[in-house]
Amino acid sequence: MRTQVGIIGAGPAGLLLSHLLHLRGISSVVLERRSRDYIERRVRAGVLEQGTVDTLVRAGVGARLLREGMSHQGIELRYGGAGHRIAFEKLVPGRAITVYGQQEVVKDLIAARLEAGGDIRFEVDDVAVHSLEAEPYVTFGGERLDCDVIAGCDGFHGVSRPSIPEGVLSVFERDYPFAWLGVLARVRPSAEELIYARNEAGFALHSMRSPEISRFYLQVPADTQMADWPEERIWSELRARLETVPGFTLETGEILESGITPMRGFVAEPMQYGRLYLAGDAAHIVPPTGAKGMNLAVADVRVLAEALGRFFGDGSTDLLDGYSAACLGRVWRAQHFSWWMTTLLHTFDDDDAYARKLQLSHLDYVTSSEAAATTLAENYVGLPEQAVAMVGQEGGQAGHGDQR
Ligand code: APR
Ligand code: PHB
């Protein structure tokens, strides 16, 4: 079998890349370990930046997103017995976020690819990438796929990144001493916008998927087991952490799904080796507090599709050679913002009384100074291309990370 781009992984990164390449007349085959049903049901993040929405709409896969997605003009920071709205319409006019589940994006992309005759192989075993320096190929389930380029879109635990020879990648990493317990519930949202709540007992987030479905997260210790969290405990903890302002009542309902997400920041540089290009979670992950994971995956793929368009158009590798540098500015901005939001809102066990005072002072500043609130707002809705283009390009001078 032969294709121009062999794509490992059918998450948002792999599927969108396949679709964008198709629009440029470039062929690809997507190889996914899981079943279609599994990836269409997998509950993940749900906040799309303006730029992500624009990309999906421009690519012709935004119809349902525009119909069913919920546009939000602000978020609330809740702490110290009061709520404070970060008003996007005032701070970053014309830019907003859209709440729309990642698995809905995945469903829309799969439908678009299959309708266009795209080749997505689900439930493929033993995917391996070979000969990355020249004439690369992929093997899976006893078959061989020859390609010009391989796109590693197989998430943090995929095979692509570990196939890069030792010593090539620099890895930058931060583990947090807590995780998020996520809950999807059949209950109408208790507020119109997202609520990021800071408490002494830990962070809580009120989010949603539709007028009938709510999404919640609780900060829990990193080694938490779901078995320790029966439904009553989840609701009572959510109540304790969210019902902290006068007049707010948390609506409760049937829990449809729950799970634990580790909190980690991670970047592998460069996002490329030979003819293998990494995109999305395969190259970097962020703690979910800034809601950046899926948006970064989409931003990478936008750059990669354009670079591949040039490469297959006139054979020029200039954009491909600059792929990693072109992405890393945004990647590091998102790393910083996600770390910053995480630090602002979570309880750290080793924080002393002084550190807690600093955190509260920081929250007071963000919620009272227009300049500080704008910093949060512009990062949250997503910075435009030019604002992140040059950031982080001195990586080598700024520190080397761990060689991998
Ligand atoms: N072979 C084939 N497919 C694989 C393999 C493998 N060895 N390993 C992983 N995969 C698949 C996974 O099953 C998954 O469907 O690759 C896909 C990777 O998709 P995502 O994890 O969704 O990653 P990405 O497309 O980069 O999207 C990033 O996902 O984790 C969230 O918060 C993150 O929103 C962000 C988004
Ligand atoms: C979600 O709705 O899943 C969500 C929202 C905001 C975040 C993270 C996740 O910061």
Short mmCIF file of C-alpha atoms and ligand atoms in Angstrom, two decimals:
data_model
loop_
_atom_site.label_atom_id
_atom_site.label_comp_id
_atom_site.label_asym_id
_atom_site.label_seq_id
_atom_site.Cartn_x
_atom_site.Cartn_y
_atom_site.Cartn_z
CA MET A 1 0.00 0.00 0.00
CA ARG A 2 1.17 3.52 -0.71
CA THR A 3 -0.03 6.97 0.33
CA GLN A 4 1.51 10.42 0.56
CA VAL A 5 1.03 10.91 4.32
CA GLY A 6 0.70 8.03 6.77
CA ILE A 7 -1.14 9.34 9.83
CA ILE A 8 -0.96 7.49 13.15
CA GLY A 9 -3.94 8.21 15.41
CA ALA A 10 -7.54 9.33 14.80
CA GLY A 11 -7.86 11.99 17.47
CA PRO A 12 -8.57 15.62 16.56
CA ALA A 13 -4.98 16.03 15.28
CA GLY A 14 -4.87 13.01 12.93
CA LEU A 15 -8.40 13.41 11.61
CA LEU A 16 -8.17 17.13 10.97
CA LEU A 17 -4.80 16.69 9.27
CA SER A 18 -6.24 14.03 6.99
CA HIS A 19 -9.13 16.33 6.13
CA LEU A 20 -6.99 19.44 5.51
CA LEU A 21 -4.66 17.38 3.29
CA HIS A 22 -7.64 16.05 1.34
CA LEU A 23 -8.74 19.66 0.70
CA ARG A 24 -5.28 20.24 -0.80
CA GLY A 25 -5.48 17.11 -2.94
CA ILE A 26 -2.96 15.17 -0.83
CA SER A 27 -3.69 11.53 0.02
CA SER A 28 -3.40 10.02 3.48
CA VAL A 29 -4.28 6.88 5.42
CA VAL A 30 -5.20 7.16 9.12
CA LEU A 31 -4.31 4.22 11.37
CA GLU A 32 -6.16 4.09 14.71
CA ARG A 33 -5.74 1.50 17.43
CA ARG A 34 -9.22 1.90 18.91
CA SER A 35 -12.67 1.29 17.43
CA ARG A 36 -14.69 4.09 15.85
CA ASP A 37 -17.30 3.67 18.55
CA TYR A 38 -14.70 4.03 21.29
CA ILE A 39 -13.16 7.25 20.01
CA GLU A 40 -16.56 8.77 19.27
CA ARG A 41 -17.65 8.17 22.87
CA ARG A 42 -14.43 9.06 24.67
CA VAL A 43 -15.22 12.12 26.80
CA ARG A 44 -12.44 14.69 26.66
CA ALA A 45 -12.15 18.47 26.84
CA GLY A 46 -14.78 20.79 25.45
CA VAL A 47 -13.57 24.37 24.99
CA LEU A 48 -12.74 25.61 21.49
CA GLU A 49 -10.82 28.82 20.97
CA GLN A 50 -12.00 31.27 18.35
CA GLY A 51 -9.12 30.24 16.05
CA THR A 52 -10.06 26.56 16.37
CA VAL A 53 -13.68 27.28 15.47
CA ASP A 54 -12.51 29.41 12.51
CA THR A 55 -10.26 26.58 11.27
CA LEU A 56 -13.03 23.96 11.50
CA VAL A 57 -15.58 26.23 9.83
CA ARG A 58 -13.18 27.20 7.03
CA ALA A 59 -12.44 23.50 6.47
CA GLY A 60 -16.16 22.82 5.99
CA VAL A 61 -16.62 20.74 9.15
CA GLY A 62 -18.20 23.44 11.33
CA ALA A 63 -21.90 23.23 10.50
CA ARG A 64 -23.00 21.22 13.55
CA LEU A 65 -20.49 23.03 15.74
CA LEU A 66 -22.05 26.37 14.80
CA ARG A 67 -25.53 24.96 15.39
CA GLU A 68 -25.00 23.07 18.66
CA GLY A 69 -21.86 24.64 20.16
CA MET A 70 -22.45 27.15 22.93
CA SER A 71 -20.68 30.45 22.48
CA HIS A 72 -19.47 31.91 25.80
CA GLN A 73 -18.44 35.51 26.33
CA GLY A 74 -16.90 35.02 29.75
CA ILE A 75 -15.92 32.74 32.61
CA GLU A 76 -16.25 33.12 36.37
CA LEU A 77 -13.45 32.88 38.90
CA ARG A 78 -15.01 31.96 42.26
CA TYR A 79 -13.10 32.24 45.54
CA GLY A 80 -13.35 33.81 48.97
CA GLY A 81 -17.16 33.70 48.95
CA ALA A 82 -17.63 35.69 45.74
CA GLY A 83 -17.74 35.20 41.99
CA HIS A 84 -15.82 37.44 39.57
CA ARG A 85 -16.59 37.44 35.87
CA ILE A 86 -13.83 37.71 33.29
CA ALA A 87 -15.80 39.46 30.54
CA PHE A 88 -14.41 38.56 27.12
CA GLU A 89 -16.82 40.90 25.32
CA LYS A 90 -15.25 43.84 27.14
CA LEU A 91 -11.62 42.67 27.46
CA VAL A 92 -11.11 40.97 24.08
CA PRO A 93 -13.99 42.22 21.92
CA GLY A 94 -14.97 39.98 19.04
CA ARG A 95 -13.26 36.91 20.49
CA ALA A 96 -15.10 34.20 22.42
CA ILE A 97 -14.92 30.49 23.18
CA THR A 98 -17.28 27.78 22.04
CA VAL A 99 -18.22 24.89 24.32
CA TYR A 100 -18.45 21.76 22.16
CA GLY A 101 -17.19 18.33 23.18
CA GLN A 102 -13.98 17.01 21.67
CA GLN A 103 -15.72 13.76 20.75
CA GLU A 104 -18.28 15.78 18.78
CA VAL A 105 -15.40 17.32 16.79
CA VAL A 106 -14.08 13.79 16.27
CA LYS A 107 -17.51 12.57 15.06
CA ASP A 108 -17.80 15.47 12.61
CA LEU A 109 -14.31 14.85 11.22
CA ILE A 110 -14.83 11.09 10.82
CA ALA A 111 -18.13 11.73 9.01
CA ALA A 112 -16.47 14.24 6.67
CA ARG A 113 -13.55 11.92 5.91
CA LEU A 114 -15.73 8.89 5.21
CA GLU A 115 -18.10 10.93 3.07
CA ALA A 116 -15.15 12.06 0.95
CA GLY A 117 -13.96 8.45 0.58
CA GLY A 118 -11.14 8.93 3.11
CA ASP A 119 -9.21 5.91 4.34
CA ILE A 120 -9.38 5.49 8.13
CA ARG A 121 -8.45 2.06 9.53
CA PHE A 122 -9.85 1.44 13.00
CA GLU A 123 -8.71 -1.23 15.45
CA VAL A 124 -5.32 -1.74 13.81
CA ASP A 125 -2.78 -3.61 15.92
CA ASP A 126 0.96 -3.28 16.29
CA VAL A 127 1.50 0.00 14.46
CA ALA A 128 5.22 0.68 14.04
CA VAL A 129 7.08 3.37 12.07
CA HIS A 130 10.28 2.60 10.13
CA SER A 131 13.06 4.17 8.09
CA LEU A 132 12.29 7.66 9.33
CA GLU A 133 15.32 9.31 7.65
CA ALA A 134 14.24 8.42 4.10
CA GLU A 135 11.51 6.43 2.37
CA PRO A 136 9.56 5.92 5.57
CA TYR A 137 6.92 3.25 6.01
CA VAL A 138 4.47 2.07 8.61
CA THR A 139 3.67 -1.53 9.49
CA PHE A 140 0.48 -2.69 11.18
CA GLY A 141 -1.39 -5.97 11.53
CA GLY A 142 0.85 -7.73 8.99
CA GLU A 143 0.52 -4.94 6.38
CA ARG A 144 2.92 -2.30 5.12
CA LEU A 145 2.10 1.30 4.21
CA ASP A 146 4.75 3.20 2.25
CA CYS A 147 4.56 6.98 2.42
CA ASP A 148 6.50 10.17 1.77
CA VAL A 149 5.90 11.53 5.25
CA ILE A 150 4.56 10.13 8.54
CA ALA A 151 2.47 12.25 10.90
CA GLY A 152 2.61 11.06 14.50
CA CYS A 153 -0.79 12.11 15.85
CA ASP A 154 -1.06 9.24 18.31
CA GLY A 155 -1.32 11.13 21.56
CA PHE A 156 0.92 11.12 24.62
CA HIS A 157 1.10 7.30 24.87
CA GLY A 158 1.55 6.61 21.16
CA VAL A 159 4.37 4.85 19.29
CA SER A 160 5.62 7.75 17.18
CA ARG A 161 7.56 9.81 19.70
CA PRO A 162 9.30 6.78 21.31
CA SER A 163 10.43 5.68 17.80
CA ILE A 164 12.69 8.71 17.47
CA PRO A 165 16.30 7.66 18.17
CA GLU A 166 17.70 8.37 21.60
CA GLY A 167 19.43 11.71 22.05
CA VAL A 168 17.41 13.58 19.41
CA LEU A 169 14.63 14.99 21.57
CA SER A 170 14.85 17.38 24.46
CA VAL A 171 12.04 16.80 26.89
CA PHE A 172 10.67 19.43 29.27
CA GLU A 173 8.29 18.14 31.89
CA ARG A 174 6.33 19.11 35.00
CA ASP A 175 4.19 16.72 37.03
CA TYR A 176 1.59 18.10 39.43
CA PRO A 177 0.91 16.41 42.76
CA PHE A 178 -2.82 16.16 42.02
CA ALA A 179 -5.25 14.97 39.33
CA TRP A 180 -8.73 15.94 38.12
CA LEU A 181 -11.72 13.73 38.71
CA GLY A 182 -14.05 14.43 35.78
CA VAL A 183 -17.80 13.82 35.82
CA LEU A 184 -20.38 13.97 33.04
CA ALA A 185 -23.94 14.25 34.39
CA ARG A 186 -27.43 14.40 32.97
CA VAL A 187 -28.42 17.67 34.57
CA ARG A 188 -28.89 21.14 33.23
CA PRO A 189 -25.95 23.47 33.91
CA SER A 190 -26.31 25.38 37.17
CA ALA A 191 -24.88 28.52 35.59
CA GLU A 192 -24.67 29.90 32.07
CA GLU A 193 -20.88 30.07 31.99
CA LEU A 194 -17.92 28.05 33.23
CA ILE A 195 -17.00 28.49 36.89
CA TYR A 196 -13.38 28.01 37.99
CA ALA A 197 -13.58 27.70 41.79
CA ARG A 198 -10.62 27.97 44.16
CA ASN A 199 -11.14 26.51 47.64
CA GLU A 200 -8.97 25.53 50.58
CA ALA A 201 -10.24 21.97 49.98
CA GLY A 202 -9.14 22.10 46.34
CA PHE A 203 -10.17 23.34 42.92
CA ALA A 204 -13.53 22.60 41.25
CA LEU A 205 -14.79 23.40 37.75
CA HIS A 206 -18.35 23.72 36.56
CA SER A 207 -18.61 23.21 32.80
CA MET A 208 -21.20 21.83 30.39
CA ARG A 209 -21.83 20.08 27.10
CA SER A 210 -25.43 21.06 26.28
CA PRO A 211 -28.52 22.56 27.96
CA GLU A 212 -29.14 19.07 29.44
CA ILE A 213 -25.61 17.84 30.18
CA SER A 214 -23.13 19.24 32.69
CA ARG A 215 -19.43 18.52 33.07
CA PHE A 216 -17.58 18.88 36.38
CA TYR A 217 -14.04 18.43 37.63
CA LEU A 218 -12.63 18.12 41.15
CA GLN A 219 -9.00 18.44 42.19
CA VAL A 220 -8.07 15.13 43.88
CA PRO A 221 -4.78 13.60 45.06
CA ALA A 222 -2.71 12.11 42.22
CA ASP A 223 -3.13 8.52 43.46
CA THR A 224 -6.95 8.72 43.75
CA GLN A 225 -9.01 5.66 42.74
CA MET A 226 -12.54 6.05 41.35
CA ALA A 227 -13.67 3.36 43.79
CA ASP A 228 -13.13 5.88 46.60
CA TRP A 229 -15.59 8.27 44.98
CA PRO A 230 -19.17 6.98 45.11
CA GLU A 231 -21.79 9.31 43.62
CA GLU A 232 -22.79 10.87 46.96
CA ARG A 233 -19.20 11.81 47.69
CA ILE A 234 -18.77 13.42 44.26
CA TRP A 235 -21.91 15.54 44.65
CA SER A 236 -21.20 16.54 48.22
CA GLU A 237 -17.67 17.62 47.33
CA LEU A 238 -18.87 19.53 44.26
CA ARG A 239 -21.48 21.24 46.42
CA ALA A 240 -18.94 22.13 49.08
CA ARG A 241 -16.57 23.65 46.52
CA LEU A 242 -19.11 25.38 44.26
CA GLU A 243 -21.95 26.47 46.58
CA THR A 244 -19.75 29.15 48.10
CA VAL A 245 -21.54 32.27 46.90
CA PRO A 246 -24.96 33.51 48.00
CA GLY A 247 -27.84 32.24 45.88
CA PHE A 248 -25.95 29.54 43.97
CA THR A 249 -27.39 26.03 44.10
CA LEU A 250 -25.76 23.11 42.32
CA GLU A 251 -28.26 21.04 40.36
CA THR A 252 -27.53 17.32 40.57
CA GLY A 253 -28.51 14.42 38.34
CA GLU A 254 -27.53 11.04 36.96
CA ILE A 255 -23.80 10.56 36.55
CA LEU A 256 -23.17 9.26 33.02
CA GLU A 257 -19.42 8.92 33.08
CA SER A 258 -16.50 9.62 35.38
CA GLY A 259 -12.74 9.26 35.27
CA ILE A 260 -9.42 10.58 36.52
CA THR A 261 -7.05 12.71 34.45
CA PRO A 262 -3.44 13.18 35.55
CA MET A 263 -2.09 16.73 35.49
CA ARG A 264 1.13 17.20 33.60
CA GLY A 265 2.97 19.65 31.40
CA PHE A 266 5.23 18.10 28.75
CA VAL A 267 7.02 19.27 25.60
CA ALA A 268 9.30 17.27 23.30
CA GLU A 269 11.53 19.35 21.01
CA PRO A 270 11.92 19.39 18.10
CA MET A 271 8.51 18.12 16.99
CA GLN A 272 10.15 16.34 14.08
CA TYR A 273 12.75 13.74 13.13
CA GLY A 274 13.60 12.92 9.51
CA ARG A 275 10.29 12.35 7.73
CA LEU A 276 8.29 11.96 10.97
CA TYR A 277 6.34 14.99 12.20
CA LEU A 278 4.65 14.97 15.62
CA ALA A 279 1.41 16.89 16.20
CA GLY A 280 -0.90 17.38 19.19
CA ASP A 281 -0.56 15.34 22.38
CA ALA A 282 2.16 13.19 20.73
CA ALA A 283 4.48 16.19 21.10
CA HIS A 284 3.12 18.09 24.10
CA ILE A 285 0.49 18.03 26.81
CA VAL A 286 -0.79 20.68 29.17
CA PRO A 287 -2.72 20.49 32.44
CA PRO A 288 -6.36 21.04 31.46
CA THR A 289 -6.91 24.18 33.55
CA GLY A 290 -6.31 26.47 30.58
CA ALA A 291 -8.45 24.34 28.22
CA LYS A 292 -5.68 24.35 25.63
CA GLY A 293 -5.05 20.66 24.67
CA MET A 294 -7.34 20.29 21.68
CA ASN A 295 -6.68 23.86 20.53
CA LEU A 296 -2.94 23.21 20.39
CA ALA A 297 -3.52 20.02 18.40
CA VAL A 298 -5.57 21.99 15.86
CA ALA A 299 -2.96 24.77 15.69
CA ASP A 300 -0.13 22.25 15.00
CA VAL A 301 -2.10 20.59 12.25
CA ARG A 302 -2.92 23.91 10.60
CA VAL A 303 0.82 24.59 10.30
CA LEU A 304 1.65 21.02 9.22
CA ALA A 305 -1.04 20.91 6.51
CA GLU A 306 0.26 24.12 5.00
CA ALA A 307 3.88 22.90 5.11
CA LEU A 308 2.90 19.59 3.48
CA GLY A 309 0.90 21.50 0.87
CA ARG A 310 4.08 23.36 -0.10
CA PHE A 311 6.16 20.16 -0.04
CA PHE A 312 3.82 18.18 -2.29
CA GLY A 313 3.19 21.26 -4.44
CA ASP A 314 6.69 22.24 -5.50
CA GLY A 315 8.96 19.89 -3.55
CA SER A 316 10.18 22.69 -1.30
CA THR A 317 10.96 21.67 2.30
CA ASP A 318 11.30 25.19 3.71
CA LEU A 319 7.98 25.19 5.59
CA LEU A 320 8.44 21.59 6.74
CA ASP A 321 11.92 22.43 8.03
CA GLY A 322 10.39 25.28 10.02
CA TYR A 323 7.43 23.26 11.29
CA SER A 324 8.67 22.66 14.82
CA ALA A 325 9.86 26.25 15.34
CA ALA A 326 6.59 27.56 13.92
CA CYS A 327 4.58 25.53 16.47
CA LEU A 328 6.70 25.86 19.59
CA GLY A 329 5.93 29.54 20.20
CA ARG A 330 2.25 28.75 20.68
CA VAL A 331 3.07 25.52 22.51
CA TRP A 332 5.16 27.32 25.14
CA ARG A 333 2.63 30.15 25.50
CA ALA A 334 0.01 27.48 26.24
CA GLN A 335 2.37 25.68 28.64
CA HIS A 336 2.88 28.89 30.56
CA PHE A 337 -0.79 29.86 30.58
CA SER A 338 -1.87 26.37 31.69
CA TRP A 339 0.74 26.33 34.48
CA TRP A 340 -0.33 29.85 35.49
CA MET A 341 -4.05 28.98 35.67
CA THR A 342 -3.24 25.76 37.52
CA THR A 343 -1.09 27.58 40.06
CA LEU A 344 -3.66 30.34 40.50
CA LEU A 345 -6.54 28.00 41.29
CA HIS A 346 -5.30 24.78 42.91
CA THR A 347 -4.34 23.91 46.46
CA PHE A 348 -0.76 22.69 46.75
CA ASP A 349 -0.11 20.57 49.84
CA ASP A 350 3.33 22.04 50.37
CA ASP A 351 2.08 25.63 50.17
CA ASP A 352 2.59 27.46 53.43
CA ALA A 353 0.41 30.30 54.74
CA TYR A 354 2.56 32.83 52.89
CA ALA A 355 2.06 31.05 49.56
CA ARG A 356 -1.71 30.97 50.12
CA LYS A 357 -1.74 34.71 50.73
CA LEU A 358 0.21 35.23 47.51
CA GLN A 359 -2.31 33.11 45.61
CA LEU A 360 -5.24 35.12 46.97
CA SER A 361 -3.50 38.41 46.21
CA HIS A 362 -2.90 37.17 42.67
CA LEU A 363 -6.60 36.28 42.30
CA ASP A 364 -7.63 39.69 43.65
CA TYR A 365 -5.35 41.34 41.11
CA VAL A 366 -6.63 39.28 38.16
CA THR A 367 -10.25 40.01 39.11
CA SER A 368 -9.83 43.74 39.83
CA SER A 369 -7.25 45.02 37.33
CA GLU A 370 -8.38 45.31 33.74
CA ALA A 371 -4.80 44.78 32.55
CA ALA A 372 -4.45 41.54 34.53
CA ALA A 373 -7.90 40.29 33.51
CA THR A 374 -7.04 41.00 29.88
CA THR A 375 -3.95 38.79 30.23
CA LEU A 376 -6.20 35.92 31.30
CA ALA A 377 -8.87 36.66 28.69
CA GLU A 378 -6.59 36.96 25.66
CA ASN A 379 -4.78 33.73 26.49
CA TYR A 380 -8.02 31.89 27.26
CA VAL A 381 -9.77 32.78 24.00
CA GLY A 382 -6.49 32.10 22.16
CA LEU A 383 -3.79 34.38 20.88
CA PRO A 384 -3.66 35.16 17.18
CA GLU A 385 -0.90 33.79 14.96
CA GLN A 386 1.41 36.81 15.01
CA ALA A 387 1.37 37.15 18.82
CA VAL A 388 2.93 33.73 19.38
CA ALA A 389 5.07 33.38 16.26
CA MET A 390 8.39 34.40 17.78
CA VAL A 391 7.96 33.29 21.37
CA GLY A 392 10.11 30.46 22.65
CA GLN A 393 12.39 30.23 19.64
CA GLU A 394 15.49 30.56 21.77
CA GLY A 395 14.73 27.18 23.37
CA GLY A 396 18.35 26.09 23.10
CA GLN A 397 19.62 29.06 25.08
CA ALA A 398 16.84 28.92 27.63
CA GLY A 399 17.71 25.41 28.81
CA HIS A 400 18.19 21.99 27.32
CA GLY A 401 15.63 19.78 29.02
CA ASP A 402 16.30 16.07 29.37
CA GLN A 403 17.84 14.39 26.35
CA ARG A 404 15.70 11.52 25.14
N1 APR B 1 -1.47 3.06 17.06
C1 APR B 1 -2.56 3.67 16.52
N2 APR B 1 -3.25 4.64 17.15
C2 APR B 1 -2.82 5.03 18.36
C3 APR B 1 -1.69 4.45 18.98
C4 APR B 1 -1.00 3.42 18.28
N3 APR B 1 0.07 2.82 18.82
N4 APR B 1 -1.51 5.03 20.17
C5 APR B 1 -2.49 5.93 20.32
N5 APR B 1 -3.29 5.94 19.23
C6 APR B 1 -4.48 6.75 19.00
C7 APR B 1 -5.35 6.90 20.22
O1 APR B 1 -6.24 5.80 20.37
C8 APR B 1 -6.09 8.19 19.91
O2 APR B 1 -7.31 7.96 19.24
O3 APR B 1 -4.09 8.07 18.68
C9 APR B 1 -5.15 8.96 19.00
C10 APR B 1 -4.58 10.20 19.67
O4 APR B 1 -5.64 11.11 19.86
P1 APR B 1 -5.69 12.13 21.11
O5 APR B 1 -5.17 11.48 22.32
O6 APR B 1 -7.06 12.68 21.12
O7 APR B 1 -4.61 13.25 20.72
P2 APR B 1 -4.66 14.47 19.71
O8 APR B 1 -5.34 14.12 18.43
O9 APR B 1 -3.29 15.01 19.70
O10 APR B 1 -5.63 15.50 20.42
C11 APR B 1 -5.25 16.24 21.54
O11 APR B 1 -6.71 15.14 23.03
O12 APR B 1 -5.98 14.28 25.07
C12 APR B 1 -6.72 15.25 24.44
O13 APR B 1 -6.69 17.07 25.87
C13 APR B 1 -6.10 16.53 24.74
O14 APR B 1 -7.66 17.84 23.74
C14 APR B 1 -6.39 17.30 23.54
C15 APR B 1 -6.44 16.38 22.41
C1 PHB B 2 -14.47 20.78 29.86
O1 PHB B 2 -15.61 21.23 29.71
O2 PHB B 2 -14.22 19.59 29.69
C2 PHB B 2 -13.37 21.68 30.30
C3 PHB B 2 -13.61 23.04 30.39
C4 PHB B 2 -12.60 23.89 30.80
C5 PHB B 2 -11.35 23.38 31.12
C6 PHB B 2 -11.10 22.03 31.02
C7 PHB B 2 -12.12 21.17 30.60
O3 PHB B 2 -10.38 24.22 31.55
#
